[in-house]
mmCIF file of C-alpha atoms in Angstrom:
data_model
loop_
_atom_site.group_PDB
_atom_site.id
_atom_site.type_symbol
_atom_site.label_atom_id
_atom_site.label_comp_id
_atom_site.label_asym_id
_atom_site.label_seq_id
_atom_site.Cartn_x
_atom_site.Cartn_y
_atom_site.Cartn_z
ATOM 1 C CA UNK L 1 112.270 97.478 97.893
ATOM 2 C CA UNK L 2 111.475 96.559 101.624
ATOM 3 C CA UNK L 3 108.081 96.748 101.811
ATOM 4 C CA UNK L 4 106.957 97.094 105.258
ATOM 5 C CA UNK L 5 109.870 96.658 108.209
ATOM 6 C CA UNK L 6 109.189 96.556 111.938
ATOM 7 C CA UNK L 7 111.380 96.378 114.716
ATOM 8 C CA UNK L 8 111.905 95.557 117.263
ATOM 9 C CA UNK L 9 110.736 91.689 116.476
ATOM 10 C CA UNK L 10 110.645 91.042 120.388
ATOM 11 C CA UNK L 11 110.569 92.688 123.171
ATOM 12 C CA UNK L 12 109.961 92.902 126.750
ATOM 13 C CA UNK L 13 108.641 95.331 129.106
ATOM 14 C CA UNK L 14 108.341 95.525 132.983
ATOM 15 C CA UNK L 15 104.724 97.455 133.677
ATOM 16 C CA UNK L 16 104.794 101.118 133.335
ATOM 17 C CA UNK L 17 108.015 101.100 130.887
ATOM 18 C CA UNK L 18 107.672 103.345 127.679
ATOM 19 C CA UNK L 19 108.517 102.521 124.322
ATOM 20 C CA UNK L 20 108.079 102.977 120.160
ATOM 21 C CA UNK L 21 107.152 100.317 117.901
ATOM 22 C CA UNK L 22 108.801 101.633 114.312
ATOM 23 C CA UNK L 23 107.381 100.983 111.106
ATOM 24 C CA UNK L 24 108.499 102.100 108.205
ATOM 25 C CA UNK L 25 107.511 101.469 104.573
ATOM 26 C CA UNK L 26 109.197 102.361 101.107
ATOM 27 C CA UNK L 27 106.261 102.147 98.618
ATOM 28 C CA UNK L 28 105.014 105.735 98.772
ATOM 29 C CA UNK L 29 101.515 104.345 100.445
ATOM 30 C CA UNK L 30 99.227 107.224 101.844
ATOM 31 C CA UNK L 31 97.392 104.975 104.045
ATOM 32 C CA UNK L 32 99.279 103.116 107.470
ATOM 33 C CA UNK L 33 97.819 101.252 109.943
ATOM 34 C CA UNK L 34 98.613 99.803 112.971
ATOM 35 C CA UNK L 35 97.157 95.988 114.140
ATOM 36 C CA UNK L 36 96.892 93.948 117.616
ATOM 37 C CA UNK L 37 96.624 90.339 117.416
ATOM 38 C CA UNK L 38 95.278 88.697 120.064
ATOM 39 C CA UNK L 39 94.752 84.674 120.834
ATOM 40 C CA UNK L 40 91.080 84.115 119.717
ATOM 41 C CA UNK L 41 90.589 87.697 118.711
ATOM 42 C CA UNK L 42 91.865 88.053 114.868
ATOM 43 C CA UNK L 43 93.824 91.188 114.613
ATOM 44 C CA UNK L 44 92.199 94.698 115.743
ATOM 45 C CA UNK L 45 92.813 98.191 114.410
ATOM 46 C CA UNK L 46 94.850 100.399 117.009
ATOM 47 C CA UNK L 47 95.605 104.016 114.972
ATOM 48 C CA UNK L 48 95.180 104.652 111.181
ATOM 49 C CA UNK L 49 96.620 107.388 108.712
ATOM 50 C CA UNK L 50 95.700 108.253 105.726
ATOM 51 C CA UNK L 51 98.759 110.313 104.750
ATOM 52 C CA UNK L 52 101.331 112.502 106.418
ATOM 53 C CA UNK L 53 100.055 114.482 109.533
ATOM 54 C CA UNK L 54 96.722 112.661 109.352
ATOM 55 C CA UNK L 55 95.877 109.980 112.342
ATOM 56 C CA UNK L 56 92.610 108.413 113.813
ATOM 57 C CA UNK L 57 91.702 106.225 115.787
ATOM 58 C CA UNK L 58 90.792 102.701 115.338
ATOM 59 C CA UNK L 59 89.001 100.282 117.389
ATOM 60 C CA UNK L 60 90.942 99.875 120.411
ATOM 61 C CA UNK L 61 93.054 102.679 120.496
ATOM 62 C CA UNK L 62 93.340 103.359 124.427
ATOM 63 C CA UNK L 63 97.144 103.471 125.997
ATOM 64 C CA UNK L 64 98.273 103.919 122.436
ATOM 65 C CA UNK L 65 99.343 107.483 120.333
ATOM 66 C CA UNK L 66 100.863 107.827 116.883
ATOM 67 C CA UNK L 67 102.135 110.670 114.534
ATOM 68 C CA UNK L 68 102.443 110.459 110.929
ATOM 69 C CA UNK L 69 105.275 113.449 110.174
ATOM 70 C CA UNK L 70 106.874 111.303 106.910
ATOM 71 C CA UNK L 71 105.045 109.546 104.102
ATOM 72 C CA UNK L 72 107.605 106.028 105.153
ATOM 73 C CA UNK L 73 107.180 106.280 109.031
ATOM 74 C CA UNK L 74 104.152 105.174 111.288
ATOM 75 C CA UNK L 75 105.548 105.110 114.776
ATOM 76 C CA UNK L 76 103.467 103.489 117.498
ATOM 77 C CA UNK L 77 104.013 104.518 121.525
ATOM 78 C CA UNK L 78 102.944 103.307 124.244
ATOM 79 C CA UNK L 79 103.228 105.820 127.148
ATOM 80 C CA UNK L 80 103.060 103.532 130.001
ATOM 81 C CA UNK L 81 102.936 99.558 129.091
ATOM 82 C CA UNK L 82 100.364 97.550 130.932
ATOM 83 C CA UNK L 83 100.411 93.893 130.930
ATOM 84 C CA UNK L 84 97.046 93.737 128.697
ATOM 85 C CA UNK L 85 99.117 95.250 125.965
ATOM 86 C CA UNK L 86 100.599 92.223 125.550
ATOM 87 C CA UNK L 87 100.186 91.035 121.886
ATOM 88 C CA UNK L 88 101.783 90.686 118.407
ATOM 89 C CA UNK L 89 101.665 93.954 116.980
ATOM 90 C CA UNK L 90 101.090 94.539 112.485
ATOM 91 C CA UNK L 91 101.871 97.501 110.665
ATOM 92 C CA UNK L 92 100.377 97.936 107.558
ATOM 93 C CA UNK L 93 100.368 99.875 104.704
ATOM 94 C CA UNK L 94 98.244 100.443 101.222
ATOM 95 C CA UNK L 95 97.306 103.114 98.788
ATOM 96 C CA UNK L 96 94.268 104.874 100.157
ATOM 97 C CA UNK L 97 90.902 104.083 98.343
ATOM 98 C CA UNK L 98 90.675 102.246 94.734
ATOM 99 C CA UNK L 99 90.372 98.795 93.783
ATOM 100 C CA UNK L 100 94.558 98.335 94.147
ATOM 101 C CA UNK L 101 94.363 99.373 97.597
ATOM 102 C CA UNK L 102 95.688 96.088 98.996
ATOM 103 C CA UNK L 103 97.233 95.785 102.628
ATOM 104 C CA UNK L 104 100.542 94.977 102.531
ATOM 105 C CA UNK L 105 101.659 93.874 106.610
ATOM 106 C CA UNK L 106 105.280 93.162 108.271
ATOM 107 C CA UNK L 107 106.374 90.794 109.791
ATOM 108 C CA UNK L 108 104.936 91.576 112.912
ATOM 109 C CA UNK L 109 106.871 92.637 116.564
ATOM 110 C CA UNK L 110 105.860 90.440 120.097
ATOM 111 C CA UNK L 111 105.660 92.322 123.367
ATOM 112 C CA UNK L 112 105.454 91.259 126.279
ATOM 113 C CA UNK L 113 104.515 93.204 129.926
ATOM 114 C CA UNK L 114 105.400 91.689 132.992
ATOM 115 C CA UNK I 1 79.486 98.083 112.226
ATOM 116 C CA UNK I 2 80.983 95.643 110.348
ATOM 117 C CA UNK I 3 81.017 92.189 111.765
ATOM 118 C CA UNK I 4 83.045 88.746 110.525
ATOM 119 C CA UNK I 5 82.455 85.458 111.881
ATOM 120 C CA UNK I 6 84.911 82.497 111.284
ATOM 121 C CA UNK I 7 82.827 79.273 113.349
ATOM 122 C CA UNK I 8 85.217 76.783 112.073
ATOM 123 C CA UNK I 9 88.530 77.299 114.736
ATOM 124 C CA UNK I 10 90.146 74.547 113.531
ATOM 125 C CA UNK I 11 90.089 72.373 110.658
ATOM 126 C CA UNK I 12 92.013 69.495 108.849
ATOM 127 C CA UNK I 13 92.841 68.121 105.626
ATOM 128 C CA UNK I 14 94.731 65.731 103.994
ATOM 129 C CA UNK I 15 97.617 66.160 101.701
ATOM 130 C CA UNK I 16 96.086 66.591 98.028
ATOM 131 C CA UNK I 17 92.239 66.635 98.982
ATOM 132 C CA UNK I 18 90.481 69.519 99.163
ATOM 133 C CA UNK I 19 88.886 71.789 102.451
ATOM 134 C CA UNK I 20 86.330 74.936 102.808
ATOM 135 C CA UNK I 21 86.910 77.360 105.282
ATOM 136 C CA UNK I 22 83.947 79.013 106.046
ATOM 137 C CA UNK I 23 83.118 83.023 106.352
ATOM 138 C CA UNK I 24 79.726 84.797 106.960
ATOM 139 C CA UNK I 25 79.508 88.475 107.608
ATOM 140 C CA UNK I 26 77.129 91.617 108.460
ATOM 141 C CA UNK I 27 77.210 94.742 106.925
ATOM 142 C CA UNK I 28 74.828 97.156 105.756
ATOM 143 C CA UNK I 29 76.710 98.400 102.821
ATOM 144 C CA UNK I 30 75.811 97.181 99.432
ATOM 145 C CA UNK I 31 79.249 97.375 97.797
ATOM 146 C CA UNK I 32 82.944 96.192 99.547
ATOM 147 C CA UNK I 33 85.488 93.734 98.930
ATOM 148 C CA UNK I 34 86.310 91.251 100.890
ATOM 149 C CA UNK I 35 89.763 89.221 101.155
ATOM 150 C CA UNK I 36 91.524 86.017 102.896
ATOM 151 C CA UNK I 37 94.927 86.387 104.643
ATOM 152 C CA UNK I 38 97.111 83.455 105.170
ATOM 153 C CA UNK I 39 99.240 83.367 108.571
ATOM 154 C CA UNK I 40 101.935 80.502 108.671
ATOM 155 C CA UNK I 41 104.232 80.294 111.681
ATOM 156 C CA UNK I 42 106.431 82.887 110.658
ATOM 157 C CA UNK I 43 103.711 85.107 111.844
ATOM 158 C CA UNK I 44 104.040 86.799 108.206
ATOM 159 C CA UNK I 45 99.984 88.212 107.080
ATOM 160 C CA UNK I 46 99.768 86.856 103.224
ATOM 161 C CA UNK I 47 96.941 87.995 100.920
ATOM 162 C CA UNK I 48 95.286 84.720 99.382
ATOM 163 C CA UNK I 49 92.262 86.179 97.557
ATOM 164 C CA UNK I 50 90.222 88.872 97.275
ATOM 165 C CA UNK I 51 86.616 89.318 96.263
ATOM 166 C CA UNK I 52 84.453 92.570 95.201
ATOM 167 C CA UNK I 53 81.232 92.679 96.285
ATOM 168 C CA UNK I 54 79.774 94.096 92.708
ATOM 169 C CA UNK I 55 81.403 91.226 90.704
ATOM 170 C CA UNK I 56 79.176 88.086 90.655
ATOM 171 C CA UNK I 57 81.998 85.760 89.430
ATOM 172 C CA UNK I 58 84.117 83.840 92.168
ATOM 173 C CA UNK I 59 87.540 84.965 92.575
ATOM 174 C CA UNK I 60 90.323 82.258 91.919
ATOM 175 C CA UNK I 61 93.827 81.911 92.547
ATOM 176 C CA UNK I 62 95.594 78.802 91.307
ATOM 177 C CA UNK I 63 94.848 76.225 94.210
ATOM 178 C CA UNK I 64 92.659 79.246 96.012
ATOM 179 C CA UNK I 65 88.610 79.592 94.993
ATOM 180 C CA UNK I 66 85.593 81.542 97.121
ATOM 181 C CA UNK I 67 82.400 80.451 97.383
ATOM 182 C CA UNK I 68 80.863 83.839 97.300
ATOM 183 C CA UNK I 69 76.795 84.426 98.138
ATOM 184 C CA UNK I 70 76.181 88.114 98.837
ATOM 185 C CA UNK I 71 72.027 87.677 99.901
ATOM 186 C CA UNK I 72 73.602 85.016 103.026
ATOM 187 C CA UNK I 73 76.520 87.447 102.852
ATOM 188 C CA UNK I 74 78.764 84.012 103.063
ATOM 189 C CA UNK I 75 82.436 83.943 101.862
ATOM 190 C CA UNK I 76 84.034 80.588 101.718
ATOM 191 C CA UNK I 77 87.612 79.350 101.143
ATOM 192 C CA UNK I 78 88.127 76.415 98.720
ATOM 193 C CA UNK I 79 91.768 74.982 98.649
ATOM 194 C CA UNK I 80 92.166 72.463 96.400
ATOM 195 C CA UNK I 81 95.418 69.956 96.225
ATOM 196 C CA UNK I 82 96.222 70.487 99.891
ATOM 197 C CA UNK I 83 99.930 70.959 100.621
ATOM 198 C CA UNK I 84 101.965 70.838 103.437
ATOM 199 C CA UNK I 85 103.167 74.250 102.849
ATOM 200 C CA UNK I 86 98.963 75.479 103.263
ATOM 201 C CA UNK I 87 98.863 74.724 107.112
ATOM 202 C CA UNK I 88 98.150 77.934 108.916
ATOM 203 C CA UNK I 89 95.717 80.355 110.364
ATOM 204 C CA UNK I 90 93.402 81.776 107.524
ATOM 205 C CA UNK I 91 91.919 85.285 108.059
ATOM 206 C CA UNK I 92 89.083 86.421 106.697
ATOM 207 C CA UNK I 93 88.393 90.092 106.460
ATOM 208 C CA UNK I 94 86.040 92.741 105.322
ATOM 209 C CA UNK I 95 86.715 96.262 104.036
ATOM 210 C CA UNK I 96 83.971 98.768 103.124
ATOM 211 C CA UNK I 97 83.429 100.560 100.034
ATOM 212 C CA UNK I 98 86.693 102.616 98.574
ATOM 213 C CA UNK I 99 84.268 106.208 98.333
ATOM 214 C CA UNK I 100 83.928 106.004 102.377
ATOM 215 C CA UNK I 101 86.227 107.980 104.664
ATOM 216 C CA UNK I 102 87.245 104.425 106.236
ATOM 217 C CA UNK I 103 87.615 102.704 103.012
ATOM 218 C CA UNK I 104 91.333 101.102 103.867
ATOM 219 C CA UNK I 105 90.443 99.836 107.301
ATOM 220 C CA UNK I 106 90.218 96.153 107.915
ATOM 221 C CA UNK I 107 87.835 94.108 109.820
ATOM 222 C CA UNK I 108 88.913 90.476 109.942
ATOM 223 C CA UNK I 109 87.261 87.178 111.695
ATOM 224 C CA UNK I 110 88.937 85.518 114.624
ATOM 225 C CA UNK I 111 90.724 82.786 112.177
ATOM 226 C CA UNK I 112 90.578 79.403 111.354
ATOM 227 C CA UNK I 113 93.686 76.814 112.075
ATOM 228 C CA UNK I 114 94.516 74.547 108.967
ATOM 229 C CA UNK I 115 96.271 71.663 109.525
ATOM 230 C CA UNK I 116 97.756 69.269 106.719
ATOM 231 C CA UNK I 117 98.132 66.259 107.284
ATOM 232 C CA UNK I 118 100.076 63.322 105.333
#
Protein backbone atom coordinates (compact mmCIF):
# COMPACT_ATOMS: atom_id res chain seq x y z
CA UNK A 1 0.00 0.00 0.00
CA UNK A 2 1.46 3.36 -1.41
CA UNK A 3 -0.84 5.70 -0.52
CA UNK A 4 -0.53 8.71 -2.53
CA UNK A 5 2.79 8.92 -5.06
CA UNK A 6 3.79 11.96 -7.08
CA UNK A 7 6.40 12.45 -9.43
CA UNK A 8 8.23 14.09 -10.62
CA UNK A 9 9.67 15.44 -7.01
CA UNK A 10 11.49 18.37 -8.97
CA UNK A 11 11.41 19.86 -11.84
CA UNK A 12 12.20 22.66 -14.02
CA UNK A 13 10.63 24.46 -16.76
CA UNK A 14 11.75 27.26 -19.22
CA UNK A 15 8.36 29.60 -19.79
CA UNK A 16 5.90 28.26 -22.17
CA UNK A 17 7.13 24.44 -21.72
CA UNK A 18 4.25 21.82 -21.18
CA UNK A 19 4.10 19.19 -18.79
CA UNK A 20 1.96 16.49 -16.36
CA UNK A 21 2.23 16.33 -12.77
CA UNK A 22 1.13 12.39 -12.01
CA UNK A 23 -0.59 11.32 -9.07
CA UNK A 24 -1.65 8.26 -8.42
CA UNK A 25 -3.26 6.61 -5.37
CA UNK A 26 -4.01 2.85 -4.41
CA UNK A 27 -6.74 3.17 -1.71
CA UNK A 28 -9.84 3.07 -3.91
CA UNK A 29 -10.64 6.96 -2.79
CA UNK A 30 -13.50 8.62 -4.92
CA UNK A 31 -12.44 12.00 -4.09
CA UNK A 32 -8.70 13.63 -5.56
CA UNK A 33 -7.54 16.83 -5.30
CA UNK A 34 -4.94 18.80 -6.44
CA UNK A 35 -2.99 21.67 -3.99
CA UNK A 36 -0.55 24.82 -4.64
CA UNK A 37 1.54 25.90 -1.88
CA UNK A 38 2.70 29.09 -1.92
CA UNK A 39 5.26 31.13 0.60
CA UNK A 40 2.77 32.98 2.94
CA UNK A 41 -0.26 31.58 1.21
CA UNK A 42 -1.08 27.99 2.93
CA UNK A 43 -1.91 25.61 0.22
CA UNK A 44 -4.84 26.46 -2.41
CA UNK A 45 -7.20 24.13 -4.24
CA UNK A 46 -6.32 23.91 -8.11
CA UNK A 47 -8.92 20.97 -9.64
CA UNK A 48 -11.03 18.47 -7.58
CA UNK A 49 -12.77 15.02 -8.45
CA UNK A 50 -15.06 13.34 -6.88
CA UNK A 51 -14.73 10.03 -8.75
CA UNK A 52 -13.83 8.83 -12.21
CA UNK A 53 -14.79 11.25 -15.11
CA UNK A 54 -15.89 13.88 -12.59
CA UNK A 55 -13.59 17.26 -12.29
CA UNK A 56 -14.19 20.91 -11.00
CA UNK A 57 -12.64 23.50 -10.38
CA UNK A 58 -11.12 24.81 -7.32
CA UNK A 59 -9.97 28.11 -6.29
CA UNK A 60 -7.30 29.01 -8.55
CA UNK A 61 -7.69 26.85 -11.29
CA UNK A 62 -6.47 29.16 -14.32
CA UNK A 63 -3.44 27.66 -16.66
CA UNK A 64 -4.31 24.33 -15.13
CA UNK A 65 -6.69 21.15 -16.69
CA UNK A 66 -7.20 17.67 -15.29
CA UNK A 67 -9.08 14.39 -16.26
CA UNK A 68 -10.08 11.77 -13.96
CA UNK A 69 -10.42 8.50 -16.55
CA UNK A 70 -9.19 5.81 -13.54
CA UNK A 71 -10.31 5.61 -9.93
CA UNK A 72 -5.94 5.64 -8.98
CA UNK A 73 -4.93 8.51 -11.43
CA UNK A 74 -5.38 12.40 -11.04
CA UNK A 75 -3.11 13.88 -13.65
CA UNK A 76 -2.43 17.60 -13.50
CA UNK A 77 -1.23 19.70 -16.93
CA UNK A 78 -0.14 22.63 -17.41
CA UNK A 79 -0.50 23.71 -21.09
CA UNK A 80 1.94 26.44 -21.21
CA UNK A 81 4.10 27.04 -17.80
CA UNK A 82 4.38 30.60 -16.66
CA UNK A 83 6.79 31.62 -14.10
CA UNK A 84 3.83 32.38 -11.46
CA UNK A 85 3.20 28.69 -11.52
CA UNK A 86 5.99 28.29 -9.63
CA UNK A 87 5.12 26.39 -6.37
CA UNK A 88 5.11 23.04 -4.49
CA UNK A 89 2.38 21.20 -5.86
CA UNK A 90 -0.06 18.33 -3.27
CA UNK A 91 -2.15 15.70 -4.48
CA UNK A 92 -4.58 14.44 -2.34
CA UNK A 93 -6.91 11.93 -1.92
CA UNK A 94 -9.98 10.80 0.57
CA UNK A 95 -13.25 8.99 0.53
CA UNK A 96 -15.89 11.45 -0.54
CA UNK A 97 -18.29 12.68 2.29
CA UNK A 98 -18.59 10.89 5.91
CA UNK A 99 -16.91 11.43 9.04
CA UNK A 100 -13.70 9.02 7.72
CA UNK A 101 -13.21 11.21 4.90
CA UNK A 102 -9.68 12.24 5.89
CA UNK A 103 -7.10 13.78 3.32
CA UNK A 104 -4.42 11.74 2.83
CA UNK A 105 -1.44 14.11 0.68
CA UNK A 106 2.04 13.03 -1.08
CA UNK A 107 4.87 14.03 -0.73
CA UNK A 108 4.57 16.90 -2.75
CA UNK A 109 6.53 17.81 -6.43
CA UNK A 110 8.60 21.54 -6.75
CA UNK A 111 8.47 23.38 -10.05
CA UNK A 112 10.11 25.82 -11.05
CA UNK A 113 9.58 28.39 -14.38
CA UNK A 114 12.29 30.34 -15.53
CA UNK B 1 -16.78 31.56 1.70
CA UNK B 2 -14.90 29.98 4.08
CA UNK B 3 -12.11 31.92 5.62
CA UNK B 4 -8.99 30.71 8.13
CA UNK B 5 -6.75 32.98 9.80
CA UNK B 6 -3.42 31.78 11.43
CA UNK B 7 -1.94 35.52 13.11
CA UNK B 8 0.79 33.76 14.85
CA UNK B 9 3.64 33.23 11.71
CA UNK B 10 6.05 32.11 13.85
CA UNK B 11 6.35 30.81 17.20
CA UNK B 12 8.82 29.11 19.70
CA UNK B 13 9.06 26.74 22.40
CA UNK B 14 11.26 25.05 24.47
CA UNK B 15 12.04 21.42 24.62
CA UNK B 16 9.37 19.80 27.13
CA UNK B 17 7.15 23.01 27.80
CA UNK B 18 4.18 23.48 26.25
CA UNK B 19 2.87 26.15 23.14
CA UNK B 20 -0.73 27.20 21.57
CA UNK B 21 -1.00 27.81 18.12
CA UNK B 22 -3.75 29.83 17.48
CA UNK B 23 -6.79 29.44 14.74
CA UNK B 24 -9.96 31.62 14.26
CA UNK B 25 -12.25 31.15 11.34
CA UNK B 26 -15.55 32.41 9.40
CA UNK B 27 -18.10 30.41 8.13
CA UNK B 28 -21.68 30.50 7.97
CA UNK B 29 -22.33 26.87 8.29
CA UNK B 30 -23.40 25.50 11.57
CA UNK B 31 -21.86 22.02 11.29
CA UNK B 32 -17.99 21.10 9.78
CA UNK B 33 -14.94 19.68 11.04
CA UNK B 34 -12.05 21.19 11.29
CA UNK B 35 -8.34 19.65 11.38
CA UNK B 36 -4.45 20.59 11.95
CA UNK B 37 -1.78 19.41 9.45
CA UNK B 38 1.77 19.16 10.45
CA UNK B 39 4.51 20.10 7.67
CA UNK B 40 8.19 19.19 8.71
CA UNK B 41 10.97 19.78 6.20
CA UNK B 42 10.36 16.86 4.27
CA UNK B 43 7.56 18.85 2.89
CA UNK B 44 5.32 15.65 3.86
CA UNK B 45 1.30 17.18 4.94
CA UNK B 46 0.60 15.07 8.37
CA UNK B 47 -2.88 15.05 9.97
CA UNK B 48 -2.42 16.04 13.79
CA UNK B 49 -6.05 16.39 14.93
CA UNK B 50 -9.26 16.78 13.90
CA UNK B 51 -12.32 18.37 15.43
CA UNK B 52 -16.26 18.15 14.54
CA UNK B 53 -18.06 21.02 14.87
CA UNK B 54 -21.28 19.13 16.60
CA UNK B 55 -19.09 17.49 19.32
CA UNK B 56 -18.54 19.85 22.32
CA UNK B 57 -15.62 17.79 23.77
CA UNK B 58 -11.95 18.81 22.69
CA UNK B 59 -10.26 16.48 20.49
CA UNK B 60 -6.90 14.95 21.86
CA UNK B 61 -4.12 13.14 20.53
CA UNK B 62 -1.39 12.00 22.90
CA UNK B 63 0.87 15.23 23.15
CA UNK B 64 -1.87 17.06 20.64
CA UNK B 65 -5.16 18.97 22.40
CA UNK B 66 -7.63 21.88 20.72
CA UNK B 67 -8.94 24.51 22.40
CA UNK B 68 -12.19 24.50 20.59
CA UNK B 69 -14.95 27.63 21.02
CA UNK B 70 -17.49 27.46 18.20
CA UNK B 71 -19.57 31.09 19.25
CA UNK B 72 -15.63 32.94 18.63
CA UNK B 73 -15.34 30.18 16.05
CA UNK B 74 -11.54 29.81 17.57
CA UNK B 75 -9.51 26.55 17.13
CA UNK B 76 -6.33 26.35 19.04
CA UNK B 77 -3.37 23.92 19.06
CA UNK B 78 -2.02 22.76 22.47
CA UNK B 79 1.29 20.70 22.29
CA UNK B 80 2.35 19.61 25.34
CA UNK B 81 6.07 18.04 26.11
CA UNK B 82 7.63 19.87 23.18
CA UNK B 83 10.05 17.75 21.14
CA UNK B 84 12.53 18.36 18.77
CA UNK B 85 10.89 16.17 16.33
CA UNK B 86 7.46 18.91 16.63
CA UNK B 87 9.32 21.84 14.79
CA UNK B 88 7.44 22.63 11.65
CA UNK B 89 4.79 24.55 9.86
CA UNK B 90 1.28 23.74 11.42
CA UNK B 91 -1.78 24.08 9.11
CA UNK B 92 -4.91 24.72 10.12
CA UNK B 93 -7.84 23.96 7.92
CA UNK B 94 -11.54 23.99 7.56
CA UNK B 95 -13.86 21.64 5.66
CA UNK B 96 -17.65 22.12 5.39
CA UNK B 97 -20.32 19.85 6.24
CA UNK B 98 -20.04 16.07 4.60
CA UNK B 99 -24.07 16.49 3.04
CA UNK B 100 -22.65 19.56 0.77
CA UNK B 101 -21.56 19.02 -2.82
CA UNK B 102 -17.99 20.44 -1.65
CA UNK B 103 -17.83 18.48 1.46
CA UNK B 104 -14.00 17.04 0.79
CA UNK B 105 -12.49 20.36 -0.16
CA UNK B 106 -10.02 21.99 2.13
CA UNK B 107 -9.56 25.48 3.18
CA UNK B 108 -6.45 25.89 5.30
CA UNK B 109 -4.75 29.14 7.08
CA UNK B 110 -1.46 30.51 5.85
CA UNK B 111 0.58 28.43 8.70
CA UNK B 112 2.37 28.93 11.65
CA UNK B 113 6.38 28.10 11.97
CA UNK B 114 7.25 26.06 15.23
CA UNK B 115 10.49 26.11 16.31
CA UNK B 116 11.98 23.88 19.25
CA UNK B 117 14.40 24.88 20.89
CA UNK B 118 16.86 23.09 23.52
Amino acid sequence: NAGVTQTPKFQVLKTGQSMTLQCAQDMNHEYMSWYRQDPGMGLRLIHYSVGAGITDQGEVPNGYNVSRSTTEDFPLRLLSAAPSQTSVYFCASSFFGGPTDTQYFGPGTRLTVL
Amino acid sequence: AQTVTQSQPEMSVQEAETVTLSCTYDTSESDYYLFWYKQPPSRQMILVIRQEAYKQQNATENRFSVNFQKAAKSFSLKISDSQLGDAAMYFCAYRSPVNTGTASKLTFGTGTRLQVTL
